[in-house]
Short mmCIF file of C-alpha atoms and ligand atoms in Angstrom, two decimals:
data_model
loop_
_atom_site.label_atom_id
_atom_site.label_comp_id
_atom_site.label_asym_id
_atom_site.label_seq_id
_atom_site.Cartn_x
_atom_site.Cartn_y
_atom_site.Cartn_z
CA GLU A 1 -18.02 7.03 26.68
CA GLU A 2 -18.93 10.78 27.14
CA MET A 3 -16.09 11.78 25.31
CA MET A 4 -16.27 9.89 22.29
CA ARG A 5 -19.62 11.15 21.36
CA GLY A 6 -19.63 13.69 19.31
CA MET A 7 -16.28 12.49 17.86
CA ASN A 8 -16.28 11.03 14.48
CA LEU A 9 -14.53 7.80 13.70
CA GLN A 10 -12.12 9.68 11.55
CA ASP A 11 -11.06 11.71 14.26
CA ILE A 12 -10.65 8.61 16.24
CA LEU A 13 -8.09 7.01 14.05
CA THR A 14 -6.36 9.65 13.12
CA GLY A 15 -5.60 10.75 16.82
CA MET A 16 -7.69 13.81 17.29
CA ALA A 17 -9.83 12.25 19.79
CA ALA A 18 -6.87 11.58 21.63
CA GLY A 19 -5.89 15.48 21.79
CA GLY A 20 -4.02 15.02 18.63
CA LYS A 21 -1.34 13.03 20.17
CA ASN A 22 -0.56 11.22 17.11
CA GLN A 23 -0.47 14.77 15.02
CA LYS A 24 0.89 18.15 15.26
CA ASP A 25 -1.14 21.09 15.56
CA MET A 26 -1.96 22.69 11.93
CA ALA A 27 0.32 25.50 12.29
CA SER A 28 3.60 23.18 12.64
CA TYR A 29 3.00 21.20 9.27
CA LYS A 30 5.16 24.23 8.03
CA PHE A 31 5.82 22.30 4.47
CA TRP A 32 2.08 20.51 4.48
CA ASN A 33 0.47 24.11 5.31
CA THR A 34 1.71 25.26 1.77
CA GLN A 35 0.43 22.43 -0.30
CA PRO A 36 -2.82 21.60 -1.99
CA VAL A 37 -3.96 19.43 0.64
CA PRO A 38 -7.14 19.58 3.21
CA LYS A 39 -6.40 20.86 6.43
CA PHE A 40 -7.42 19.41 10.16
CA GLY A 41 -10.48 20.89 11.36
CA GLU A 42 -12.25 22.59 7.97
CA ASP A 43 -14.99 19.62 8.23
CA GLU A 44 -17.63 21.89 6.10
CA PRO A 45 -19.08 19.26 3.91
CA LEU A 46 -17.39 20.87 0.65
CA SER A 47 -18.13 19.12 -2.56
CA ASP A 48 -15.32 16.93 -4.49
CA GLY A 49 -13.24 18.93 -6.13
CA PRO A 50 -9.67 20.27 -6.90
CA LEU A 51 -7.62 22.62 -4.38
CA ARG A 52 -5.61 24.53 -6.64
CA GLU A 53 -5.75 25.63 -10.50
CA ASN A 54 -3.89 23.56 -12.80
CA ASP A 55 -1.80 25.80 -15.22
CA LEU A 56 0.73 23.99 -17.33
CA SER A 57 2.20 27.34 -18.26
CA ARG A 58 3.04 28.03 -14.96
CA VAL A 59 5.17 24.77 -14.23
CA LYS A 60 9.14 25.49 -14.03
CA THR A 61 10.62 23.76 -16.40
CA VAL A 62 13.87 22.98 -14.38
CA GLY A 63 13.81 21.59 -10.62
CA ALA A 64 14.97 23.92 -7.78
CA GLU A 65 18.29 24.28 -6.40
CA LEU A 66 19.58 21.65 -3.89
CA ILE A 67 22.04 21.94 -1.18
CA GLU A 68 25.44 22.33 -1.95
CA GLY A 69 27.05 19.18 -3.03
CA PHE A 70 23.94 17.51 -4.33
CA GLU A 71 22.07 17.04 -7.64
CA TRP A 72 19.26 15.87 -9.12
CA ASP A 73 19.25 12.73 -11.16
CA THR A 74 16.45 10.72 -13.06
CA VAL A 75 16.85 6.94 -12.17
CA ASP A 76 17.10 4.58 -15.06
CA LEU A 77 14.94 1.67 -13.85
CA THR A 78 15.50 -0.45 -17.22
CA ASP A 79 18.99 -0.29 -15.78
CA ASP A 80 19.66 -3.43 -13.51
CA GLN A 81 22.61 -1.51 -11.83
CA GLN A 82 20.68 1.44 -10.96
CA VAL A 83 17.77 -0.97 -9.68
CA ARG A 84 19.99 -2.10 -7.36
CA GLU A 85 21.44 1.30 -6.04
CA VAL A 86 17.47 2.10 -5.21
CA TYR A 87 17.38 -1.58 -3.31
CA GLU A 88 20.86 -0.56 -1.53
CA LEU A 89 19.20 2.71 -0.57
CA LEU A 90 15.78 1.42 0.73
CA SER A 91 17.16 -1.73 2.29
CA ASN A 92 19.09 0.57 4.65
CA HIS A 93 17.01 3.39 4.88
CA TYR A 94 13.52 3.00 4.13
CA VAL A 95 10.61 2.36 6.48
CA GLU A 96 10.83 0.59 10.13
CA ASP A 97 8.45 -0.02 12.68
CA SER A 98 8.02 2.26 15.78
CA GLU A 99 10.46 0.15 17.82
CA ALA A 100 13.13 0.16 15.12
CA MET A 101 13.25 -3.91 14.81
CA PHE A 102 12.44 -4.48 11.59
CA ARG A 103 12.50 -2.57 7.95
CA PHE A 104 10.98 -3.12 4.54
CA ASN A 105 13.27 -5.26 2.63
CA TYR A 106 11.48 -4.41 -1.02
CA SER A 107 13.56 -6.71 -3.56
CA ALA A 108 15.02 -5.55 -6.72
CA SER A 109 12.57 -7.38 -8.30
CA PHE A 110 10.01 -6.10 -6.61
CA LEU A 111 11.02 -2.55 -7.53
CA HIS A 112 11.15 -3.57 -11.45
CA TRP A 113 7.02 -4.69 -11.04
CA ALA A 114 6.09 -1.53 -8.67
CA LEU A 115 8.12 1.10 -10.47
CA LYS A 116 7.81 -0.06 -14.33
CA ALA A 117 3.75 -0.92 -14.46
CA PRO A 118 1.83 -0.30 -17.81
CA GLY A 119 2.30 3.76 -18.76
CA TRP A 120 5.30 4.27 -16.44
CA ILE A 121 7.12 7.48 -16.85
CA LYS A 122 11.06 7.24 -16.88
CA ASN A 123 11.14 11.44 -15.24
CA TRP A 124 8.90 10.34 -12.48
CA HIS A 125 11.49 8.08 -10.51
CA VAL A 126 13.44 10.95 -8.98
CA GLY A 127 16.96 10.24 -7.66
CA VAL A 128 19.24 12.78 -5.50
CA ARG A 129 23.11 12.07 -5.48
CA VAL A 130 26.08 13.31 -3.90
CA THR A 131 27.96 15.60 -6.57
CA GLY A 132 31.39 14.42 -5.85
CA THR A 133 30.66 10.40 -5.70
CA LYS A 134 27.02 9.99 -7.42
CA LYS A 135 26.28 8.01 -4.47
CA LEU A 136 22.81 7.68 -4.44
CA VAL A 137 21.14 9.41 -1.26
CA ALA A 138 17.54 10.18 -1.84
CA PHE A 139 14.47 8.92 -3.82
CA ILE A 140 10.91 9.28 -4.45
CA SER A 141 8.46 7.62 -7.28
CA GLY A 142 5.52 8.16 -8.89
CA ILE A 143 3.54 5.98 -11.42
CA PRO A 144 0.66 7.02 -13.50
CA VAL A 145 -2.53 5.54 -12.23
CA THR A 146 -6.32 6.54 -13.17
CA LEU A 147 -8.59 6.47 -9.59
CA ARG A 148 -12.23 6.61 -8.90
CA VAL A 149 -13.09 8.59 -6.12
CA ARG A 150 -16.91 8.25 -5.49
CA GLU A 151 -18.19 9.48 -8.61
CA ASN A 152 -15.30 11.19 -10.33
CA SER A 153 -12.09 9.51 -12.29
CA LEU A 154 -8.80 11.12 -11.51
CA ARG A 155 -5.74 10.87 -13.73
CA CYS A 156 -3.29 10.64 -10.64
CA SER A 157 0.06 9.57 -9.87
CA GLU A 158 0.75 6.91 -7.36
CA ILE A 159 3.88 8.66 -5.24
CA ASN A 160 5.83 5.79 -3.32
CA PHE A 161 9.49 4.74 -1.58
CA LEU A 162 10.06 8.62 -0.51
CA CYS A 163 13.87 8.25 1.17
CA ILE A 164 16.21 9.81 2.50
CA HIS A 165 19.75 8.59 3.85
CA LYS A 166 19.51 8.43 7.54
CA LYS A 167 22.54 10.96 7.60
CA LEU A 168 20.61 13.30 5.58
CA ARG A 169 17.48 13.53 7.62
CA GLY A 170 15.83 16.36 9.16
CA LYS A 171 17.43 19.06 6.80
CA ARG A 172 13.85 19.83 5.17
CA LEU A 173 14.75 17.83 2.18
CA ALA A 174 11.35 15.96 1.88
CA PRO A 175 9.78 18.82 0.89
CA VAL A 176 12.37 19.40 -1.83
CA LEU A 177 11.77 15.99 -3.12
CA ILE A 178 8.22 16.29 -2.94
CA LYS A 179 8.11 19.67 -5.06
CA GLU A 180 10.28 18.00 -7.59
CA VAL A 181 7.85 15.23 -8.14
CA THR A 182 5.05 17.21 -8.14
CA ARG A 183 6.90 19.84 -11.11
CA ARG A 184 7.71 16.27 -13.06
CA CYS A 185 3.83 15.08 -12.55
CA ASN A 186 2.70 18.42 -13.52
CA LEU A 187 4.72 18.44 -16.56
CA GLU A 188 2.92 15.51 -17.87
CA SER A 189 -0.09 17.68 -17.10
CA VAL A 190 -0.97 15.28 -14.01
CA TRP A 191 -2.28 17.32 -10.91
CA ASN A 192 -3.21 14.70 -8.82
CA ALA A 193 -1.39 12.10 -6.64
CA ILE A 194 -2.66 9.32 -4.27
CA TYR A 195 -0.02 7.93 -1.31
CA THR A 196 -0.17 6.44 1.74
CA ALA A 197 1.73 6.97 4.78
CA GLY A 198 1.84 5.37 8.39
CA VAL A 199 2.54 9.11 9.76
CA VAL A 200 -0.69 11.48 10.08
CA LEU A 201 -0.53 14.15 7.74
CA PRO A 202 -2.90 16.70 6.72
CA LYS A 203 -5.12 15.12 6.04
CA PRO A 204 -6.32 11.52 5.35
CA ILE A 205 -8.83 10.19 3.36
CA SER A 206 -9.30 7.17 4.78
CA THR A 207 -7.38 5.18 7.05
CA CYS A 208 -6.67 0.87 7.77
CA ARG A 209 -4.96 -0.89 10.32
CA TYR A 210 -2.39 -3.71 9.54
CA PHE A 211 -3.51 -7.09 10.94
CA HIS A 212 -1.11 -10.40 10.92
CA ARG A 213 -1.80 -13.83 10.42
CA SER A 214 0.84 -15.96 11.52
CA LEU A 215 2.05 -18.91 9.45
CA ASP A 216 5.25 -19.89 11.31
CA TRP A 217 4.43 -18.97 14.97
CA LEU A 218 7.51 -20.25 16.19
CA LYS A 219 9.97 -18.40 13.84
CA LEU A 220 7.72 -14.92 14.44
CA TYR A 221 8.27 -15.37 17.99
CA GLU A 222 11.75 -15.82 18.26
CA THR A 223 12.28 -12.97 15.55
CA GLY A 224 10.63 -10.47 18.44
CA PHE A 225 7.65 -10.29 15.90
CA SER A 226 5.11 -11.76 17.58
CA PRO A 227 4.80 -12.09 21.73
CA LEU A 228 3.32 -14.92 23.81
CA PRO A 229 0.41 -13.92 25.23
CA ALA A 230 0.05 -14.35 28.82
CA THR A 231 -2.56 -17.06 28.93
CA SER A 232 -1.04 -19.46 25.87
CA THR A 233 2.40 -21.62 25.68
CA LYS A 234 4.38 -22.04 22.75
CA ALA A 235 2.69 -25.19 21.86
CA LYS A 236 -0.79 -23.71 22.02
CA GLN A 237 0.24 -20.92 19.74
CA VAL A 238 1.70 -23.51 17.12
CA THR A 239 -1.52 -25.47 17.22
CA LYS A 240 -3.50 -22.44 17.10
CA TYR A 241 -1.96 -21.37 13.50
CA ALA A 242 -1.58 -24.74 12.22
CA LEU A 243 -2.97 -25.38 8.59
CA PRO A 244 -3.98 -28.12 6.61
CA ALA A 245 -1.54 -29.36 3.49
CA ASN A 246 -4.01 -28.84 0.87
CA THR A 247 -6.68 -26.31 -0.12
CA SER A 248 -10.51 -27.16 -0.63
CA THR A 249 -12.13 -24.81 -2.77
CA LYS A 250 -13.77 -26.81 -6.06
CA GLY A 251 -11.99 -25.42 -9.23
CA LEU A 252 -9.18 -23.63 -7.63
CA ARG A 253 -6.32 -23.18 -9.73
CA GLU A 254 -3.39 -20.52 -10.65
CA MET A 255 -4.29 -17.64 -13.22
CA GLU A 256 -3.34 -17.38 -16.58
CA ALA A 257 -3.13 -14.84 -19.09
CA LYS A 258 -6.49 -16.57 -20.74
CA ASP A 259 -8.20 -15.36 -17.45
CA SER A 260 -7.11 -12.06 -17.79
CA ASP A 261 -10.43 -10.53 -19.41
CA ALA A 262 -12.83 -12.79 -17.02
CA VAL A 263 -10.86 -11.53 -13.96
CA HIS A 264 -10.86 -7.89 -15.21
CA ASP A 265 -14.40 -7.90 -15.80
CA LEU A 266 -14.93 -9.55 -11.97
CA LEU A 267 -12.72 -7.39 -10.59
CA THR A 268 -13.79 -3.84 -12.07
CA ARG A 269 -17.56 -5.19 -10.87
CA TYR A 270 -16.46 -6.13 -7.83
CA MET A 271 -14.62 -2.73 -6.99
CA GLU A 272 -17.47 -0.62 -7.94
CA ARG A 273 -19.00 -1.27 -4.92
CA PHE A 274 -16.05 1.17 -2.86
CA ASP A 275 -15.52 4.83 -3.04
CA LEU A 276 -11.84 4.90 -3.68
CA ALA A 277 -10.62 2.38 -6.47
CA PRO A 278 -8.09 2.42 -9.28
CA LYS A 279 -9.63 1.87 -12.87
CA PHE A 280 -7.45 -1.24 -14.29
CA THR A 281 -7.22 -2.20 -17.89
CA VAL A 282 -6.21 -5.62 -19.02
CA GLU A 283 -2.85 -4.92 -19.57
CA ASP A 284 -2.60 -3.55 -15.82
CA ILE A 285 -4.23 -6.75 -15.08
CA GLY A 286 -1.70 -8.89 -16.70
CA HIS A 287 1.34 -6.87 -15.03
CA TRP A 288 -0.17 -6.63 -11.27
CA LEU A 289 -1.74 -10.56 -11.09
CA LEU A 290 0.14 -12.20 -13.33
CA ASN A 291 3.88 -10.94 -12.43
CA GLY A 292 4.41 -8.78 -15.63
CA GLY A 293 4.85 -11.92 -17.56
CA SER A 294 6.79 -13.44 -14.73
CA LYS A 295 10.19 -11.70 -16.35
CA TYR A 296 11.33 -10.84 -12.87
CA GLU A 297 14.12 -12.74 -11.26
CA GLU A 298 11.80 -13.77 -8.08
CA ARG A 299 8.63 -14.25 -7.92
CA ILE A 300 6.40 -11.19 -6.48
CA VAL A 301 2.98 -12.13 -7.11
CA TRP A 302 0.70 -15.46 -6.79
CA THR A 303 -2.70 -15.26 -8.06
CA TYR A 304 -5.82 -17.75 -8.06
CA VAL A 305 -8.99 -17.98 -9.94
CA VAL A 306 -11.73 -20.11 -9.46
CA GLU A 307 -13.08 -21.98 -12.26
CA GLU A 308 -16.52 -23.36 -12.52
CA GLU A 309 -17.84 -24.72 -15.82
CA GLY A 310 -15.56 -22.81 -17.55
CA LYS A 311 -16.81 -19.42 -15.48
CA ILE A 312 -14.33 -17.51 -13.37
CA THR A 313 -16.15 -16.93 -10.12
CA ASP A 314 -13.62 -15.72 -7.62
CA PHE A 315 -10.00 -14.67 -7.53
CA PHE A 316 -7.26 -13.66 -5.11
CA SER A 317 -3.88 -12.79 -5.02
CA PHE A 318 -1.29 -11.67 -2.40
CA TYR A 319 2.45 -10.57 -3.23
CA SER A 320 5.73 -11.42 -1.28
CA LEU A 321 7.34 -8.34 0.80
CA GLU A 322 10.37 -9.07 3.00
CA SER A 323 11.13 -7.60 6.14
CA SER A 324 14.57 -7.65 7.40
CA VAL A 325 15.35 -8.07 11.32
CA ILE A 326 17.16 -4.95 12.26
CA GLY A 327 20.87 -6.36 13.71
CA LYS A 328 20.05 -9.77 12.72
CA GLU A 329 20.86 -11.68 9.33
CA GLU A 330 17.44 -12.75 9.42
CA THR A 331 14.21 -11.99 7.13
CA ILE A 332 10.41 -12.03 8.02
CA ARG A 333 9.00 -13.42 4.78
CA ALA A 334 5.41 -11.68 4.20
CA ALA A 335 2.69 -12.53 2.33
CA TYR A 336 0.45 -9.18 1.97
CA LEU A 337 -3.32 -9.75 0.73
CA PHE A 338 -3.56 -8.14 -2.48
CA TYR A 339 -6.56 -7.77 -4.90
CA TYR A 340 -9.55 -10.26 -4.90
CA ALA A 341 -13.61 -10.64 -6.04
CA SER A 342 -15.83 -12.78 -5.64
CA GLU A 343 -19.20 -13.39 -7.70
CA THR A 344 -21.15 -13.84 -4.04
CA ALA A 345 -20.88 -9.93 -3.80
CA PHE A 346 -23.10 -9.49 -6.41
CA SER A 347 -25.96 -12.40 -4.89
CA LYS A 348 -29.33 -11.08 -4.37
CA SER A 349 -30.44 -13.28 -1.71
CA PRO A 350 -31.52 -11.85 1.47
CA ASP A 351 -28.74 -13.91 2.78
CA ALA A 352 -26.22 -12.12 0.62
CA LYS A 353 -23.54 -10.88 3.46
CA LYS A 354 -23.47 -14.25 5.04
CA GLU A 355 -23.16 -15.49 1.87
CA LEU A 356 -20.02 -13.22 1.05
CA LYS A 357 -18.57 -13.65 4.41
CA VAL A 358 -18.69 -17.60 3.99
CA ARG A 359 -17.49 -17.53 0.75
CA LEU A 360 -14.33 -15.10 1.59
CA ASN A 361 -13.55 -17.10 4.34
CA ALA A 362 -13.02 -20.23 2.62
CA LEU A 363 -10.98 -18.49 0.00
CA MET A 364 -9.13 -16.57 2.24
CA HIS A 365 -8.29 -19.55 4.16
CA ASP A 366 -7.01 -21.62 1.01
CA ALA A 367 -4.75 -18.14 0.43
CA LEU A 368 -3.34 -18.70 3.79
CA ILE A 369 -2.53 -22.55 3.03
CA LEU A 370 -0.86 -21.65 -0.48
CA ALA A 371 1.27 -19.05 1.59
CA LYS A 372 2.17 -21.45 4.08
CA LYS A 373 3.06 -23.86 1.32
CA PHE A 374 5.06 -21.17 -0.24
CA ASN A 375 6.88 -20.61 2.59
CA PHE A 376 5.58 -17.33 4.25
CA ASP A 377 5.86 -16.48 7.47
CA VAL A 378 2.96 -14.37 8.08
CA PHE A 379 0.13 -12.94 5.98
CA ASN A 380 -0.86 -9.45 6.40
CA ALA A 381 -4.14 -7.84 5.08
CA LEU A 382 -5.60 -3.97 6.00
CA THR A 383 -9.13 -3.39 6.75
CA LEU A 384 -10.22 -2.43 3.38
CA LEU A 385 -12.25 -4.01 0.96
CA ASP A 386 -14.56 -6.59 2.64
CA ASN A 387 -11.46 -7.78 4.76
CA THR A 388 -13.45 -7.49 7.98
CA LEU A 389 -15.66 -10.10 7.22
CA PHE A 390 -12.70 -12.69 7.77
CA LEU A 391 -10.17 -11.04 9.48
CA GLU A 392 -11.13 -12.52 12.92
CA GLU A 393 -12.46 -15.93 11.77
CA GLN A 394 -9.16 -16.63 9.89
CA LYS A 395 -7.49 -16.04 13.02
CA PHE A 396 -5.61 -12.56 12.01
CA GLY A 397 -4.42 -10.31 14.83
CA ALA A 398 -4.36 -6.22 14.90
CA GLY A 399 -1.03 -5.05 14.53
CA ASP A 400 0.49 -1.77 16.00
CA GLY A 401 0.64 0.23 12.56
CA SER A 402 -1.98 2.39 10.94
CA LEU A 403 -1.88 3.50 6.92
CA HIS A 404 -3.25 6.57 6.19
CA TYR A 405 -4.48 7.17 2.37
CA TYR A 406 -4.28 10.74 1.03
CA LEU A 407 -5.21 12.60 -2.20
CA PHE A 408 -3.34 15.74 -3.46
CA ASN A 409 -4.88 18.44 -4.67
CA TRP A 410 -8.42 16.60 -4.18
CA ARG A 411 -11.13 17.54 -1.59
CA THR A 412 -13.35 14.54 -0.32
CA SER A 413 -14.95 13.39 2.62
CA PHE A 414 -13.57 10.92 5.37
CA ILE A 415 -13.73 7.35 3.27
CA ASN A 416 -15.09 4.93 5.90
CA GLY A 417 -14.43 1.82 3.62
CA GLY A 418 -13.04 -0.93 5.10
CA ILE A 419 -13.62 -0.02 9.00
CA ASP A 420 -15.82 -1.93 10.44
CA ASP A 421 -17.66 0.57 12.86
CA GLU A 422 -19.93 -2.47 14.84
CA LYS A 423 -16.95 -4.14 15.76
CA ASN A 424 -14.88 -1.23 16.50
CA ILE A 425 -11.64 -2.18 14.67
S1 MYA B 501 5.76 6.86 2.98
C1 MYA B 501 7.23 6.59 3.05
C2 MYA B 501 7.77 7.12 3.38
N1 MYA B 501 9.44 7.25 3.57
C3 MYA B 501 10.03 6.80 5.14
O1 MYA B 501 9.31 6.75 5.96
C4 MYA B 501 11.48 5.72 5.03
C5 MYA B 501 12.12 6.09 6.20
N2 MYA B 501 12.54 8.05 6.28
C6 MYA B 501 12.86 8.88 5.68
O2 MYA B 501 13.20 8.27 4.61
C7 MYA B 501 12.28 10.46 5.94
O3 MYA B 501 12.10 10.24 7.63
C8 MYA B 501 11.64 11.06 5.04
C9 MYA B 501 11.40 12.44 5.67
C10 MYA B 501 12.08 10.95 3.81
C11 MYA B 501 10.33 10.28 5.44
N3 MYA B 501 4.94 11.87 3.50
O4 MYA B 501 13.40 16.10 5.28
P1 MYA B 501 12.75 16.39 6.39
C12 MYA B 501 7.20 15.78 6.02
C13 MYA B 501 5.06 13.06 3.39
O5 MYA B 501 13.43 17.31 7.47
P2 MYA B 501 13.17 13.64 7.03
C14 MYA B 501 6.07 7.52 0.89
O6 MYA B 501 6.74 6.65 0.36
C15 MYA B 501 7.37 16.10 7.46
O7 MYA B 501 5.80 16.29 7.99
N4 MYA B 501 5.38 14.06 4.26
O8 MYA B 501 12.40 15.40 6.77
C16 MYA B 501 4.81 8.01 0.50
C17 MYA B 501 7.70 17.64 7.26
O9 MYA B 501 6.58 18.78 6.66
P3 MYA B 501 6.26 19.42 7.84
C18 MYA B 501 6.33 13.39 5.19
O10 MYA B 501 12.97 12.99 8.26
C19 MYA B 501 5.41 9.86 0.18
C20 MYA B 501 8.75 17.17 6.46
O11 MYA B 501 8.10 16.00 5.47
C21 MYA B 501 6.77 12.14 5.50
O12 MYA B 501 14.65 14.37 6.76
C22 MYA B 501 4.27 10.56 -0.21
C23 MYA B 501 10.15 17.21 7.00
O13 MYA B 501 10.93 17.23 5.72
C24 MYA B 501 6.05 11.27 4.84
N5 MYA B 501 6.07 9.89 4.55
O14 MYA B 501 12.64 12.85 5.60
C25 MYA B 501 4.97 12.11 -0.20
N6 MYA B 501 7.26 12.02 6.06
O15 MYA B 501 6.87 20.69 8.65
C26 MYA B 501 3.75 13.40 -0.71
C27 MYA B 501 7.72 13.27 6.84
O16 MYA B 501 4.84 20.30 6.82
C28 MYA B 501 3.54 13.06 -2.04
N7 MYA B 501 6.91 14.24 6.31
O17 MYA B 501 5.23 18.85 9.31
C29 MYA B 501 2.58 14.03 -2.35
C30 MYA B 501 2.00 14.55 -3.78
C31 MYA B 501 2.91 14.65 -4.77
C32 MYA B 501 3.12 14.53 -6.19
C33 MYA B 501 2.20 15.39 -6.60
C34 MYA B 501 1.39 15.41 -8.01
C35 MYA B 501 0.60 15.92 -8.76
#
């Protein structure tokens, strides 16, 4: 108790309060120390703004030398064969849980969708190949995104899928990849970036926890994803997570292209309530929520709207991302809660928060029913947006993982956003 006093939520979440056990001291971030990111321990309330000067004339026109035997490549993701190569690299070498039981298995369709969003830039899909065999052994990507960080609008690159072949780990290749993608963003006069990671780096602007809601508890138990609580039985667990066969929200239906303007308008207003949000165009909505016009082999995203008397009052979406069970043939099919919004968020009634809670619980209950119907094993969500209003009631449980949010070359104070302080999540 005493120890906690005087420590802020940010320190608790990033491990600083535990004597920095999840985190190295600043001096040992040999690479990140040289980058325009805020440092730990610098907590003076300075105003929001960039951390280094932007000067296009000083951006190098060619990439830095790579270690002997390797070469840079721009991966062409309009070529299915090259998407396949990225898929192979990630499916064998991308993010695993701390116990190395599961690994993200982003599908080729997912990569098409995530990396060719409106305005995508080919040069930001950076690969490293073995000179002799041309085998792809490392990757990092960026896509353009306009972000609102509090009152500022930033043209950013969203960096994702940083991956190095397991045999090339620990050789300081990651900093080389990061500097190369930075150079390629700078060449487009983009000086800021957003990225997320499970690891603690200088310095998170926000931190979320993963929550999981079992849809097929028995499968999750058998694959080692979910434990059997000491106070329960398998049968009780199965009963606990059972869901009705049909949704119950009146007017709920799949989103169609004709809904794009209404969904765009609703989501834009809903997102104004938060400190960090992407600024979407109607075209972005079509891409992110309508599966880019369903042009991919596999379905990646599902979006439902509620229509009442010709008006769209609510919507929710979730996307599909499997994890492979390491050492087995099996996969866990996970649905991840994506964007949603509800007119209830703008209620002026004295019971507004209660109304929003009731409405979101009804919507998310239907989202769970639909995800179950589409054969997902688990439904995942983070502690962002208004999620803490329904996680508990919808039987989500806290996972082990945290997700830290970072901005490159932008200072802003910590965003407590979706973390529910009262419940101490
Ligand atoms: S997060 C997902 C990251 N990928 C994985 O976790 C997949 C499995 N792991 C790997 O492939 C490797 O372990 C990686 C590191 C590639 C992660 N973000 O080469 P090294 C720092 C940033 O010897 P390796 C995602 O994709 C580490 O602290 N830095 O290490 C978002 C150390 O620096 P320092 C990281 O293990 C990525 C240095 O790298 C990360 O062989 C956003 C060690 O290098 C990490 N996840 O390879 C990237 N992990 O000494 C930043 C370790 O200072 C983008 N490190 O501690 C920044 C914005 C750029 C654009 C700017 C535009 C203006």
